[in-house]
Coordinates of C-alpha atoms in Angstrom, one line a residue:
M212 CA 171.1 85.0 163.4
K213 CA 172.6 85.9 160.0
Q214 CA 172.6 81.9 159.4
T215 CA 169.2 81.8 160.0
I216 CA 168.1 84.6 157.7
K217 CA 170.1 82.9 154.8
K218 CA 168.1 79.1 155.5
L219 CA 165.4 81.2 155.5
W220 CA 165.9 82.7 152.5
I221 CA 167.1 79.6 150.7
L222 CA 163.8 77.4 151.8
I223 CA 161.5 80.2 150.2
A224 CA 163.5 79.7 147.2
M225 CA 163.1 75.7 147.2
L226 CA 159.3 76.5 147.9
W227 CA 159.2 79.0 144.7
L228 CA 161.3 76.5 141.9
S229 CA 158.5 73.9 143.9
I230 CA 155.8 75.7 142.4
S231 CA 157.1 77.0 139.3
A232 CA 158.5 73.5 138.8
S233 CA 154.4 72.2 139.1
A234 CA 152.9 75.4 137.2
Y235 CA 152.5 72.9 134.3
D236 CA 152.0 68.6 134.2
F237 CA 155.0 68.0 131.1
E238 CA 156.1 69.7 128.5
V239 CA 157.1 68.6 125.1
D240 CA 159.2 70.4 122.2
G241 CA 158.9 73.7 124.0
I242 CA 155.3 73.5 124.6
A243 CA 153.4 73.2 128.3
Y244 CA 150.7 71.1 128.8
N245 CA 148.6 69.9 131.4
I246 CA 146.7 66.4 131.7
T247 CA 142.9 67.3 131.6
S248 CA 141.8 63.4 131.7
F249 CA 143.6 60.8 133.1
S250 CA 141.5 58.1 131.7
D251 CA 140.6 59.6 128.3
L252 CA 144.2 60.5 128.0
K253 CA 143.4 64.1 127.0
C254 CA 145.3 67.3 127.6
S255 CA 145.2 71.3 127.3
V256 CA 148.0 73.4 126.1
T257 CA 149.0 76.1 129.0
S258 CA 151.2 78.9 129.8
K259 CA 155.1 78.9 131.2
E260 CA 157.3 80.9 132.6
T261 CA 159.5 81.8 129.4
G262 CA 156.7 82.1 127.3
Y263 CA 156.4 81.5 123.2
M264 CA 158.1 82.7 120.4
G265 CA 158.2 82.4 116.9
N266 CA 155.7 79.8 115.1
I267 CA 154.1 77.0 117.2
T268 CA 152.3 74.3 115.7
I269 CA 150.3 72.5 118.3
P270 CA 150.2 68.9 117.8
D271 CA 146.8 66.5 117.7
I272 CA 148.4 64.2 119.7
V273 CA 151.8 64.7 122.3
S274 CA 153.7 61.5 124.3
F275 CA 153.9 61.4 128.0
N276 CA 155.3 58.8 130.3
G277 CA 154.4 56.2 127.7
K278 CA 151.5 57.2 126.9
E279 CA 150.1 59.3 124.1
L280 CA 147.7 62.3 125.1
S281 CA 144.8 63.9 122.9
V282 CA 145.6 67.8 122.4
T283 CA 141.6 69.0 123.3
E284 CA 141.9 72.5 124.7
I285 CA 144.0 75.7 124.7
E286 CA 143.5 77.1 128.4
D287 CA 142.7 80.3 129.5
N288 CA 145.6 82.6 129.6
A289 CA 147.9 80.4 127.5
F290 CA 149.7 83.0 125.4
Q291 CA 148.4 85.6 126.7
N292 CA 150.9 88.5 126.1
N293 CA 153.7 86.4 124.4
I294 CA 154.5 89.6 122.2
D295 CA 157.1 87.2 120.2
L296 CA 154.7 84.9 118.7
I297 CA 154.6 85.1 115.1
A298 CA 152.1 82.4 113.9
V299 CA 149.7 79.3 115.6
C300 CA 148.3 76.2 114.1
I301 CA 146.2 74.4 115.9
P302 CA 145.2 71.1 115.3
S303 CA 141.7 69.3 114.9
S304 CA 141.5 67.8 118.0
V305 CA 141.2 71.1 119.8
K306 CA 137.5 71.6 120.5
V307 CA 137.7 74.5 122.6
I308 CA 140.0 78.2 122.5
G309 CA 140.1 79.4 126.3
M310 CA 139.0 82.9 127.6
G311 CA 142.1 85.3 126.9
A312 CA 144.0 82.6 125.4
F313 CA 146.2 84.4 123.0
K314 CA 145.2 88.2 123.9
N315 CA 147.4 90.9 123.7
C316 CA 150.2 88.9 121.0
V317 CA 150.8 92.2 119.2
N318 CA 152.9 90.5 116.6
L319 CA 151.1 87.4 115.7
E320 CA 150.2 87.7 111.8
Q321 CA 149.5 84.0 111.0
L322 CA 146.5 81.9 112.7
T323 CA 145.9 78.6 111.5
I324 CA 142.7 76.4 112.7
Q325 CA 142.2 73.1 111.5
D326 CA 138.3 71.5 111.2
G327 CA 137.1 70.5 115.2
L328 CA 137.3 73.5 116.7
C329 CA 134.1 74.0 118.6
Y330 CA 134.1 77.1 121.2
I331 CA 136.5 80.3 121.5
H332 CA 135.8 82.4 124.9
S333 CA 135.7 85.9 125.1
Y334 CA 138.6 87.7 124.1
S335 CA 140.9 84.7 123.0
F336 CA 142.5 87.0 120.3
G337 CA 141.6 90.6 121.8
Q338 CA 144.5 93.2 120.7
C339 CA 146.5 91.1 118.0
S340 CA 147.0 93.8 116.2
K341 CA 148.7 92.3 112.8
L342 CA 146.3 89.5 112.9
K343 CA 145.3 90.4 109.6
N344 CA 142.9 86.7 107.9
V345 CA 141.1 84.4 109.9
I346 CA 139.4 81.4 108.4
L347 CA 137.1 79.8 111.2
P348 CA 136.5 76.1 110.3
N349 CA 132.8 74.9 110.2
T350 CA 132.9 73.2 113.0
V351 CA 132.7 76.5 115.0
K352 CA 129.3 77.1 117.1
E353 CA 130.3 80.0 119.8
I354 CA 132.6 82.5 119.5
G355 CA 132.8 84.7 122.8
N356 CA 132.5 88.5 123.7
N357 CA 135.7 90.9 122.8
C358 CA 137.0 88.1 120.7
F359 CA 138.5 89.8 118.1
E360 CA 138.9 92.9 120.0
D361 CA 140.9 95.6 118.7
C362 CA 142.3 93.6 116.1
N363 CA 142.9 96.3 114.1
A364 CA 144.5 95.3 110.9
L365 CA 142.2 92.5 110.6
S366 CA 140.7 92.5 107.2
E367 CA 139.0 89.1 106.4
I368 CA 137.1 87.1 108.8
K369 CA 135.6 83.6 107.4
F370 CA 132.6 82.5 109.5
S371 CA 131.5 78.5 110.4
D372 CA 128.2 77.9 108.8
K373 CA 127.4 76.4 112.4
L374 CA 127.9 79.7 113.9
S375 CA 125.1 79.7 116.5
E376 CA 126.4 82.6 118.6
L377 CA 128.6 85.7 118.2
G378 CA 129.5 87.6 122.0
A379 CA 128.7 91.1 122.3
Y380 CA 131.7 93.4 121.2
A381 CA 133.6 90.2 119.4
F382 CA 134.8 92.8 116.4
T383 CA 134.7 96.0 118.1
N384 CA 137.4 98.7 116.4
C385 CA 138.5 96.1 113.6
S386 CA 139.0 99.2 111.5
S387 CA 140.6 97.2 109.2
L388 CA 137.2 94.8 108.2
N389 CA 135.6 95.8 104.8
T390 CA 133.4 93.0 104.2
I391 CA 131.6 91.2 106.3
S392 CA 129.0 87.9 105.3
L393 CA 127.0 86.2 108.8
P394 CA 125.8 82.7 108.6
N395 CA 122.0 82.0 108.0
S396 CA 122.7 79.8 111.7
L397 CA 123.2 83.4 113.4
A398 CA 119.8 84.3 114.9
V399 CA 121.6 87.6 117.1
V400 CA 124.1 90.5 116.4
K401 CA 124.7 91.4 119.9
E402 CA 125.6 94.8 121.2
H403 CA 128.7 96.9 120.1
T404 CA 129.6 93.4 118.1
F405 CA 131.0 95.4 114.9
D406 CA 131.1 98.7 116.7
G407 CA 134.3 100.8 115.5
C408 CA 134.9 99.0 111.8
T409 CA 135.3 102.4 110.5
N410 CA 135.7 100.7 107.4
L411 CA 133.0 98.1 107.3
S412 CA 131.4 99.2 104.0
E413 CA 129.2 96.0 102.9
I414 CA 127.5 93.5 105.1
Q415 CA 125.1 90.1 104.2
L416 CA 123.3 89.5 107.0
G417 CA 122.0 85.8 107.8
D418 CA 118.6 84.7 106.8
E419 CA 117.2 83.8 110.0
L420 CA 118.6 86.6 112.0
K421 CA 116.2 87.8 114.6
E422 CA 117.8 90.4 116.3
I423 CA 120.3 93.1 115.9
S424 CA 121.0 94.8 119.7
D425 CA 122.6 97.8 120.8
Y426 CA 125.2 100.0 118.7
A427 CA 125.6 96.9 116.6
F428 CA 127.0 98.4 114.0
S429 CA 128.1 102.2 115.3
E430 CA 130.8 104.0 113.5
C431 CA 131.0 101.5 110.6
D432 CA 131.0 102.7 106.9
F433 CA 128.0 101.5 105.3
M434 CA 126.0 103.9 102.5
S435 CA 123.2 101.6 102.6
F436 CA 121.7 99.2 104.9
T437 CA 118.5 97.2 105.4
V438 CA 117.2 95.5 108.4
P439 CA 116.2 92.3 106.9
N440 CA 112.7 91.0 106.7
S441 CA 113.5 88.6 109.3
V442 CA 114.7 90.7 112.1
T443 CA 112.2 90.9 114.8
D444 CA 114.0 92.9 117.3
I445 CA 116.3 95.8 117.0
G446 CA 118.0 97.4 119.8
K447 CA 119.1 101.2 120.6
C448 CA 120.9 103.1 118.0
I449 CA 122.0 100.3 116.0
L450 CA 124.3 102.1 113.4
D451 CA 124.7 104.7 115.3
N452 CA 127.9 107.5 114.2
C453 CA 127.7 106.1 110.7
K454 CA 128.9 109.3 109.0
N455 CA 128.5 107.9 105.2
L456 CA 125.1 106.0 105.8
E457 CA 122.6 107.8 102.9
T458 CA 120.0 104.9 102.5
F459 CA 118.1 103.4 105.4
S460 CA 115.5 100.6 105.0
I461 CA 113.6 98.8 107.7
G462 CA 112.2 95.1 106.6
T463 CA 108.9 93.8 107.7
G464 CA 109.2 91.7 110.7
L465 CA 109.9 94.8 113.3
S466 CA 106.4 96.0 114.5
V467 CA 107.9 98.0 117.2
I468 CA 111.1 100.8 117.3
Y469 CA 112.2 102.1 120.7
S470 CA 114.9 104.2 119.6
N471 CA 116.9 106.2 116.7
P472 CA 118.5 103.3 114.6
I473 CA 120.1 105.8 113.1
S474 CA 121.1 108.4 115.5
N475 CA 124.6 110.7 114.6
C476 CA 123.8 109.9 110.9
P477 CA 123.9 113.2 109.1
N478 CA 123.8 112.2 105.5
V479 CA 120.9 109.7 105.8
K480 CA 118.5 111.0 102.7
N481 CA 116.7 108.3 102.2
F482 CA 114.4 106.5 104.8
I483 CA 112.8 103.5 103.4
I484 CA 110.1 101.2 105.3
L485 CA 110.2 97.9 102.9
D486 CA 106.4 96.8 101.5
G487 CA 104.4 94.5 104.0
F488 CA 101.1 94.3 105.9
S489 CA 101.8 94.1 109.3
S490 CA 101.9 97.7 111.1
L491 CA 105.0 99.6 112.4
K492 CA 105.2 101.6 115.4
F493 CA 108.0 104.2 115.9
D494 CA 108.0 104.6 120.3
F495 CA 110.3 106.9 120.8
S496 CA 110.6 110.6 119.9
N497 CA 113.3 113.2 119.9
E498 CA 112.3 114.8 123.1
N499 CA 111.4 118.4 122.3
Y500 CA 108.0 119.5 124.4
K501 CA 105.1 121.9 122.7
E502 CA 102.2 123.0 124.5
I503 CA 99.0 122.1 122.9
R504 CA 96.8 122.7 125.6
S505 CA 96.7 124.7 128.8
F506 CA 93.4 125.3 131.3
S507 CA 93.0 125.7 135.0
Y508 CA 89.8 123.6 137.0
G509 CA 88.9 123.6 140.1
G510 CA 91.4 125.9 141.7
K511 CA 94.2 124.0 140.0
Y512 CA 95.9 124.1 136.7
Y513 CA 96.6 121.6 134.2
Y514 CA 98.3 121.3 130.6
Y515 CA 98.7 118.9 127.5
N516 CA 101.8 118.8 125.9
T517 CA 103.5 116.6 123.4
R518 CA 107.0 115.5 121.8
A519 CA 108.3 116.1 118.7
G520 CA 107.9 113.4 116.4
A521 CA 110.9 110.7 116.2
F522 CA 112.9 112.1 112.8
K523 CA 111.8 116.1 113.6
D524 CA 114.8 116.6 113.1
A525 CA 116.1 114.3 110.3
D526 CA 117.9 115.4 107.3
F527 CA 115.5 112.6 104.9
E528 CA 115.2 114.2 101.3
Y529 CA 112.9 111.1 100.2
V530 CA 110.9 108.9 102.3
Y531 CA 108.9 105.7 101.0
I532 CA 106.3 104.2 103.3
G533 CA 105.3 100.6 102.2
R534 CA 102.8 99.6 105.2
P535 CA 101.1 100.7 108.3
I536 CA 102.9 103.4 109.9
Y537 CA 101.5 103.4 113.7
N538 CA 102.2 106.2 116.2
P539 CA 99.2 106.0 119.1
S540 CA 98.5 108.1 121.9
E541 CA 97.3 107.2 125.3
I542 CA 93.5 108.7 125.1
F543 CA 92.9 110.7 128.3
K544 CA 89.3 110.9 129.6
W545 CA 88.3 113.5 132.0
E546 CA 87.2 112.4 135.1
Q547 CA 85.6 114.8 137.5
D548 CA 85.3 113.3 141.0
Y549 CA 89.4 112.9 142.0
S550 CA 88.4 112.1 145.6
G551 CA 90.5 115.2 146.9
R552 CA 94.2 113.9 145.0
D553 CA 95.8 117.1 143.9
F554 CA 97.0 117.3 140.3
K555 CA 99.2 120.4 140.2
N556 CA 100.9 120.9 137.7
W557 CA 99.8 117.4 136.5
S558 CA 100.6 117.3 132.4
Y559 CA 100.1 114.6 129.9
S560 CA 101.8 114.2 126.5
Y561 CA 102.1 112.2 123.9
T562 CA 104.6 111.6 120.8
L563 CA 103.5 113.1 117.5
P564 CA 103.8 111.3 114.2
P565 CA 107.2 110.5 113.2
F566 CA 107.9 113.1 110.4
Y567 CA 105.7 116.0 111.8
G568 CA 107.6 119.2 111.3
N569 CA 110.8 117.6 109.8
K570 CA 112.2 120.6 107.6
N571 CA 114.0 118.8 105.0
I572 CA 111.8 116.2 103.5
K573 CA 111.1 116.9 100.0
A574 CA 109.4 113.7 98.9
I575 CA 106.9 111.5 100.8
E576 CA 106.2 108.1 98.4
F577 CA 103.4 105.7 99.9
G578 CA 103.3 101.9 98.9
K579 CA 100.1 99.8 98.2
N580 CA 99.7 98.6 102.0
A581 CA 100.7 102.1 103.6
K582 CA 98.0 103.3 106.3
A583 CA 99.1 106.5 108.3
Y584 CA 97.0 106.8 111.6
S585 CA 96.7 109.6 112.5
T586 CA 97.7 110.4 116.0
E587 CA 94.8 111.7 118.5
I588 CA 94.8 113.0 122.2
L589 CA 91.3 113.5 124.0
C590 CA 90.6 116.0 126.2
E591 CA 88.2 117.2 128.5
G592 CA 85.0 117.6 127.5
G593 CA 86.0 115.3 124.8
E594 CA 88.0 117.8 122.5
S595 CA 89.9 116.1 120.1
Y596 CA 93.7 117.2 118.7
V597 CA 94.9 115.4 116.5
Y598 CA 98.5 116.4 114.4
G599 CA 99.2 115.3 110.7
W600 CA 101.7 113.1 109.7
L601 CA 103.2 116.0 107.5
E602 CA 102.2 118.6 109.0
E603 CA 104.6 121.5 109.0
C604 CA 106.5 119.6 106.3
E605 CA 107.7 122.9 105.1
S606 CA 110.3 121.5 101.8
L607 CA 107.7 119.0 101.3
E608 CA 107.2 119.3 97.3
T609 CA 105.5 116.1 96.1
I610 CA 103.6 112.9 97.5
E611 CA 103.3 109.6 95.2
G612 CA 101.3 106.8 95.8
L613 CA 98.6 108.7 97.7
D614 CA 96.0 105.8 98.1
L615 CA 95.3 106.1 101.8
K616 CA 91.6 105.1 102.8
E617 CA 91.3 108.1 104.4
I618 CA 93.8 111.5 104.5
G619 CA 93.7 112.5 108.4
I620 CA 93.1 115.2 109.8
N621 CA 95.7 118.1 109.5
F622 CA 97.7 115.7 107.4
A623 CA 100.0 118.1 105.3
K624 CA 99.3 121.2 107.0
N625 CA 101.1 124.2 106.3
A626 CA 103.4 122.0 103.9
T627 CA 103.8 125.2 102.0
S628 CA 107.0 123.6 99.1
L629 CA 104.4 121.3 98.0
K630 CA 103.3 121.7 94.1
N631 CA 101.2 119.4 92.8
L632 CA 98.5 116.7 95.0
E633 CA 97.3 113.6 93.7
I634 CA 94.6 111.1 95.5
L635 CA 94.2 108.1 94.2
S636 CA 91.4 105.8 94.1
A637 CA 91.1 104.3 97.5
T638 CA 90.7 107.6 99.1
S639 CA 86.7 108.0 100.1
N640 CA 87.2 110.5 102.7
I641 CA 89.7 114.0 103.5
G642 CA 90.3 114.8 107.1
D643 CA 89.6 118.5 108.3
Y644 CA 92.3 121.1 107.7
A645 CA 94.6 118.1 105.5
F646 CA 95.9 120.6 103.3
W647 CA 95.5 124.3 105.3
G648 CA 98.1 126.8 104.1
C649 CA 99.8 124.7 101.2
S650 CA 100.2 127.9 99.6
S651 CA 102.5 126.9 96.8
L652 CA 99.9 123.8 95.6
D653 CA 99.0 124.5 91.9
S654 CA 97.3 121.4 91.1
I655 CA 94.9 118.9 93.1
I656 CA 93.8 115.5 91.7
I657 CA 90.5 114.3 93.2
G658 CA 90.5 110.5 93.4
P659 CA 87.4 109.1 91.7
S660 CA 85.9 107.4 95.7
V661 CA 86.4 110.6 97.3
I662 CA 82.7 111.3 99.2
N663 CA 83.9 114.0 101.9
I664 CA 86.0 117.0 102.4
G665 CA 86.5 117.8 105.7
K666 CA 86.4 121.2 106.8
N667 CA 88.9 124.2 105.6
A668 CA 90.8 121.1 104.0
F669 CA 92.2 124.0 101.0
T670 CA 92.2 126.9 103.0
D671 CA 94.7 129.4 101.8
C672 CA 95.7 126.9 98.8
N673 CA 95.4 130.0 96.8
A674 CA 98.0 129.4 94.1
L675 CA 95.8 126.7 92.6
K676 CA 95.5 127.1 89.0
S677 CA 93.8 123.4 88.1
I678 CA 91.6 120.5 90.1
F679 CA 91.0 117.4 88.4
C680 CA 87.9 115.7 90.3
K681 CA 87.2 112.4 89.0
S682 CA 84.5 111.5 91.5
A683 CA 81.4 111.3 89.3
V684 CA 79.2 112.4 92.2
P685 CA 80.4 116.0 93.9
P686 CA 82.1 115.5 97.3
T687 CA 80.3 117.3 100.2
Y688 CA 83.1 120.1 101.0
S689 CA 81.5 122.3 104.2
S690 CA 84.0 125.1 103.6
E691 CA 84.6 127.4 101.1
F692 CA 87.4 127.9 98.8
S693 CA 88.9 131.6 98.1
K694 CA 87.7 134.1 95.7
E695 CA 91.1 133.9 94.1
I696 CA 90.1 130.4 93.6
Y697 CA 86.7 130.2 92.0
L698 CA 88.1 133.1 89.9
N699 CA 91.0 131.9 88.5
C700 CA 91.4 128.0 89.0
D701 CA 90.0 125.5 85.8
L702 CA 87.8 123.1 88.2
Y703 CA 87.5 119.6 85.5
I704 CA 84.6 116.8 86.1
P705 CA 84.3 113.9 84.2
L706 CA 81.8 113.5 81.6
G707 CA 78.1 114.0 82.1
T708 CA 78.5 115.4 85.4
E709 CA 78.7 118.8 84.4
T710 CA 74.8 119.2 85.9
E711 CA 75.1 117.9 88.9
Y712 CA 78.1 120.0 90.1
R713 CA 76.5 123.2 88.6
N714 CA 73.7 122.2 90.9
T715 CA 76.2 121.5 94.4
S716 CA 77.9 124.2 96.5
P717 CA 80.9 124.6 96.8
W718 CA 81.5 123.5 92.9
N719 CA 79.0 126.1 91.5
N720 CA 81.3 128.5 92.2
F721 CA 83.9 128.1 90.0
W722 CA 83.9 130.3 86.8
N723 CA 85.9 127.9 84.6
M724 CA 84.4 124.3 84.7
E725 CA 84.5 121.8 82.1
E726 CA 84.3 118.2 81.4
S727 CA 87.1 116.3 80.9
I728 CA 88.2 112.8 79.8
D729 CA 90.9 113.3 82.3
C730 CA 88.6 113.1 85.2
V731 CA 87.1 109.4 83.7
N732 CA 89.0 107.1 85.6
D733 CA 86.0 104.0 85.5
F734 CA 82.8 103.8 83.1
S735 CA 80.5 100.7 82.3
V736 CA 79.5 99.9 78.8
D737 CA 77.0 96.9 78.1
G738 CA 77.7 95.8 81.3
I739 CA 81.8 95.8 80.8
I740 CA 83.7 98.1 83.5
Y741 CA 86.4 99.5 81.9
T742 CA 89.5 101.3 84.1
V743 CA 91.1 104.4 82.0
A744 CA 94.8 103.5 81.7
S745 CA 95.9 106.3 79.3
E746 CA 94.5 108.8 76.5
N747 CA 93.7 106.1 74.1
S748 CA 93.4 102.8 76.0
V749 CA 91.4 100.9 79.1
Y750 CA 91.1 98.0 80.2
V751 CA 88.8 95.5 81.4
S752 CA 88.1 95.9 84.9
G753 CA 84.7 93.9 86.0
Y754 CA 81.5 93.4 85.5
N755 CA 77.8 94.3 86.0
S756 CA 75.9 91.5 88.0
N757 CA 73.0 91.6 84.9
I758 CA 75.6 90.0 82.8
D759 CA 74.9 87.5 80.1
K760 CA 76.5 83.9 79.5
K761 CA 77.9 85.2 76.9
V762 CA 80.3 88.4 76.3
E763 CA 81.7 89.7 73.3
I764 CA 84.8 92.1 74.2
P765 CA 85.1 94.8 71.7
E766 CA 88.1 96.1 70.1
T767 CA 87.4 99.7 70.8
V768 CA 84.8 100.8 73.1
D769 CA 83.0 104.5 73.0
Y770 CA 82.1 106.9 75.7
Y771 CA 81.0 110.2 75.5
T772 CA 82.0 110.6 71.9
H773 CA 85.6 109.2 73.3
V774 CA 87.1 106.3 71.5
F775 CA 89.4 103.7 73.3
T776 CA 91.1 101.0 72.3
V777 CA 90.5 97.8 74.4
N778 CA 93.6 95.8 74.9
V779 CA 94.1 94.0 78.5
I780 CA 92.0 92.3 81.1
G781 CA 92.9 93.2 84.0
D782 CA 93.2 91.0 87.0
G783 CA 89.7 89.6 88.6
A784 CA 88.0 91.2 85.9
F785 CA 85.6 88.2 85.8
E786 CA 86.5 86.4 88.9
K787 CA 83.2 84.5 90.6
C788 CA 81.4 85.1 87.4
S789 CA 79.3 81.9 87.8
S790 CA 77.2 82.2 85.2
L791 CA 79.6 82.9 82.4
E792 CA 79.3 80.8 79.7
A793 CA 81.4 82.3 77.0
I794 CA 84.1 85.4 76.5
V795 CA 84.9 86.5 72.5
L796 CA 87.9 88.2 72.6
P797 CA 89.1 90.6 69.7

């Protein structure tokens, strides 16, 4: 019996040796290979039982059985867990580095890759914790998922100019990376690619980048980050937990943002939407709800509520809006016949504008292309509930560049810290309750194109000391100012308009009314239209349709005894002036 067991163990041992001996096809100079093509004479580097250590230089050609084979690949897991491996040189003949090929080579310090490599597969260099510098040749097209994950000593990576695929989690927790320059060939930064790169403070994104995916730069060390104009899609929380981020800018390529890109970034003070023409929609909120209306009908209870604005709780101090911003609601129209369907406890909700109710913003600036669309819900009986873009922004002190065609209802209602307000030349309508409760408002400049001011637009603005109304025709205003304003506020109006203002309510109630050159924006003399540039100068901005064939521009022009120097012809001043034959310049 004992002899039988002994023979069985000998048989098992011989079988194991046989399997072990055939784990690779051949070995040369301490490197194990498998033949991958007999006809093309190609082979790959593979693992071996004793592993690898020290400095390894892989040849491009290896001789076996009288044949010379080209080394074209490093197999999956070929060097994995070889903790004594120090340096590797990969020849130009190698096209592919397999999955996990060098994973957990914790003492690998030096990696040299010659031109020729095309593909680096997933986890290839994961946990190579002493690897400091990687220079990828321009032949590399793809880097797989988690490729350099947890390489926490990696401080430099140079990418190939032909890189088209950079895998998810590729550089997760590479905490020594400081500067990155991505090639123009890369269209997508995938999810968590640079997540946990806690020292990454500077990044150059390629000109052709189209997408930044979920948590791509989470926990990085940026102070400033700009989503390039080329990017048309961003995922969830792309800069999540970037604690030192102070300025975040959005390029012109994005049309919709579905999730807060700067979640858990408490130090963002500057939020910038770069100049553009296409609208941007914020399709998310902070999920705080507020009931706006409730009623009972037909024995059932209904209510409408709203989610707070996307950035209601953000710590922004300065916001720049350079293009149209749109935060629409779905409009619900009441229908009488529900065919007996039970809608008890049914609710309707929509999302407020992005900055509604923010308590931290101190300054808002609008660019020339900006538009702020109001958010509206239509309820039973056609009642409309609209919430303003800057409503309840209690810390807001200044609004710059307010040149919206229409200032919507409730626009900056209860912005109690707002001190000065200038409405520029494009605005024709100021909505109802637009500046209700702006109790610190000291001065208002109303632009020359304003023709209508909605009801209660300036109710409870009792700190007003001066109003400069540049409109040559008194704007209609169905409400009244307070007695304090009529008694204590100075109303300044354009030259030559006092009679009309004295005959128009409520302007005729101001005790202190004065014509002022400061309220003159444009005027016409001898068919030429001038725009006031400063206290003593104007520029030529247009012409009347009955202009003569010959125009002589004067050196100075008089307007209501005020003399202006004419020193500029503005853009398009005489555009399409087909009858004009001559211009005489001073």
